[in-house]
Amino acid sequence: EVYFDNQKLFLKWRGASSIEPLSVGEETFFVKEMNEKIQFLTNPENQITYIVLVTKNKNDTLQYNFRKLKQSQKIPSEYLKDNNFEKALAGYLKIKKIDSLDSSLNENNFNSLGYKELRDKNYKQALNIFKINMELYPASSNVYDSYADALKVSGDTLEAIKYYKKSLAIDSGNRNAKRFVEKYDKKE
């Protein structure tokens, strides 16, 4: 992620949230944490501005992979911060389609964020974050278990049981889900 703060360029990369690249020329910056130079260039094919890694060899071709967003555009994490979960999900699904290994799609990060919201009693936000995780990782037992935990804490026991059972269908060894479902089944 690239952003500006007080007219200064910053990057977020591999857990670091405020990397300040060193200006080494017009529209060219050195990022020591990446050991790379980046440049803002207009792609001659479509006239759109991109952030490109400066090639290290003269014969290498520039790769226009990272389009500079317009001022009005947002990335999925910004939609998530604004509680616009539909647009966040659409953005994350689009990223997944292009690059399923993109670091912004980390299942554990969404889980941690969801549980943080749950601890802060922001139940709606927690449920929506867990929903995004379920959409991104439908084959993961953990995402259904986490969503069920949030439903249970927010008071929707019947719906929680449904998602604990989904989790168990994927991983029958999920002790948390098994305990809750067995406890509920005994009450019936």
XYZ file of C-alpha atoms in Angstrom:
188
model
C 0.000 0.000 0.000
C 1.294 3.423 -0.924
C -0.039 6.592 0.696
C 0.793 10.223 1.348
C 0.862 11.923 4.742
C 1.650 15.658 4.960
C 2.848 15.633 1.346
C 5.306 12.770 2.060
C 5.225 9.379 0.373
C 4.938 6.291 2.606
C 4.553 2.565 2.028
C 3.087 -0.305 4.009
C 4.941 -3.510 3.290
C 5.392 -6.829 5.124
C 4.027 -5.577 8.422
C 5.840 -2.230 8.409
C 3.288 0.576 8.293
C 5.281 3.756 7.656
C 8.207 3.141 5.337
C 9.418 6.460 3.952
C 11.161 6.003 0.590
C 14.133 8.225 -0.204
C 13.679 10.513 -3.206
C 16.524 9.881 -5.669
C 15.192 11.762 -8.672
C 12.073 13.042 -10.321
C 9.271 10.591 -9.465
C 11.910 7.985 -8.426
C 12.354 6.674 -4.901
C 14.606 4.142 -3.185
C 12.975 1.813 -0.662
C 15.778 0.375 1.461
C 13.466 -2.178 3.141
C 12.780 -3.675 -0.287
C 16.208 -2.887 -1.763
C 14.321 -1.544 -4.779
C 13.749 1.693 -6.614
C 10.179 2.609 -7.471
C 8.952 5.130 -9.988
C 5.667 6.730 -10.961
C 5.388 6.227 -14.732
C 2.660 6.546 -17.332
C 2.118 3.363 -19.303
C 2.388 4.361 -22.981
C -0.199 1.714 -23.954
C -3.082 3.043 -21.842
C -1.880 6.434 -20.534
C -2.520 5.373 -16.916
C -0.006 6.132 -14.153
C 1.575 3.135 -12.428
C 4.045 2.569 -9.648
C 6.759 0.388 -11.173
C 9.868 -1.280 -9.856
C 12.858 0.204 -11.660
C 14.605 -2.562 -13.586
C 18.092 -3.501 -12.439
C 19.229 -4.526 -15.919
C 18.933 -2.336 -18.996
C 17.490 -5.212 -21.044
C 14.657 -5.985 -18.584
C 11.147 -4.847 -19.474
C 9.208 -2.567 -17.134
C 6.232 -4.282 -15.516
C 3.162 -2.067 -15.147
C 1.500 -4.092 -12.373
C 0.554 -1.479 -9.775
C -1.862 1.137 -11.077
C -1.930 4.400 -9.168
C -5.398 4.889 -7.774
C -7.338 8.025 -8.412
C -7.944 10.252 -5.394
C -11.545 9.028 -5.149
C -10.659 5.319 -5.283
C -10.107 3.136 -2.246
C -8.466 -0.201 -1.574
C -10.452 -2.958 0.199
C -8.832 -2.332 3.588
C -10.025 1.297 3.446
C -13.577 0.123 2.761
C -13.199 -2.273 5.683
C -12.112 0.584 7.995
C -15.141 2.576 6.802
C -17.441 -0.391 7.601
C -18.392 -0.713 3.930
C -18.182 -4.493 3.970
C -19.837 -5.109 0.593
C -17.258 -3.022 -1.260
C -14.444 -4.461 0.861
C -15.547 -7.999 0.016
C -15.871 -7.181 -3.686
C -12.339 -5.750 -3.645
C -10.854 -8.714 -1.803
C -12.580 -11.173 -4.146
C -11.192 -9.272 -7.126
C -7.685 -9.448 -5.637
C -8.124 -13.173 -4.956
C -9.119 -13.759 -8.572
C -5.948 -12.016 -9.781
C -3.520 -13.257 -7.097
C -4.802 -15.713 -4.511
C -1.515 -15.478 -2.580
C -1.709 -11.690 -2.102
C -0.736 -10.849 1.484
C -3.866 -8.709 1.979
C -5.925 -11.921 1.855
C -4.386 -13.593 4.906
C -7.028 -15.714 6.654
C -5.399 -15.319 10.074
C -5.272 -11.521 9.766
C -9.019 -11.370 9.072
C -9.618 -13.750 11.974
C -7.537 -11.631 14.355
C -9.308 -8.464 13.230
C -12.704 -10.118 13.680
C -11.852 -11.255 17.208
C -10.535 -7.780 18.070
C -13.910 -6.320 17.048
C -15.644 -9.063 19.033
C -13.611 -8.244 22.179
C -14.508 -4.568 21.680
C -18.195 -5.612 21.508
C -18.487 -4.419 17.891
C -20.558 -7.466 16.995
C -21.826 -6.306 13.616
C -18.298 -5.434 12.432
C -16.934 -8.735 13.754
C -19.646 -10.723 11.981
C -19.018 -8.871 8.717
C -15.258 -9.431 8.904
C -15.827 -13.132 9.563
C -18.260 -13.221 6.606
C -15.530 -11.833 4.362
C -13.198 -14.545 5.636
C -15.822 -17.222 4.900
C -16.188 -15.927 1.341
C -12.427 -15.931 0.836
C -11.805 -19.308 2.513
C -14.952 -21.444 2.101
C -13.001 -24.682 2.647
C -11.617 -23.598 6.035
C -13.229 -25.014 9.163
C -11.802 -22.165 11.206
C -13.695 -19.385 9.404
C -17.063 -21.009 10.176
C -16.013 -21.662 13.773
C -15.033 -17.998 14.208
C -18.284 -16.778 12.658
C -20.184 -19.141 14.992
C -18.252 -17.763 17.979
C -19.307 -14.240 17.009
C -22.931 -15.316 16.566
C -22.877 -17.021 19.972
C -21.384 -13.974 21.732
C -23.841 -11.649 20.012
C -26.734 -13.803 21.250
C -27.765 -15.776 18.149
C -27.323 -19.322 19.476
C -29.415 -21.095 16.830
C -27.457 -19.540 13.969
C -24.199 -20.256 15.840
C -25.066 -23.966 15.973
C -25.617 -23.985 12.218
C -22.115 -22.582 11.591
C -20.464 -24.795 14.219
C -21.970 -27.746 12.330
C -20.558 -26.360 9.058
C -17.170 -26.164 10.728
C -17.495 -29.751 11.961
C -18.450 -30.949 8.473
C -15.053 -29.728 7.278
C -13.056 -30.693 10.387
C -14.716 -33.255 12.621
C -11.905 -32.791 15.143
C -12.873 -29.194 15.976
C -13.290 -29.550 19.749
C -14.752 -26.086 20.298
C -17.524 -26.665 17.765
C -18.107 -30.241 18.926
C -18.450 -29.140 22.586
C -20.945 -26.419 21.748
C -23.083 -28.593 19.454
C -23.111 -31.488 21.968
C -24.058 -29.098 24.784
C -26.919 -27.701 22.718
C -28.100 -31.152 21.559
C -28.316 -32.318 25.203
C -30.670 -29.422 25.995
C -33.148 -30.466 23.320
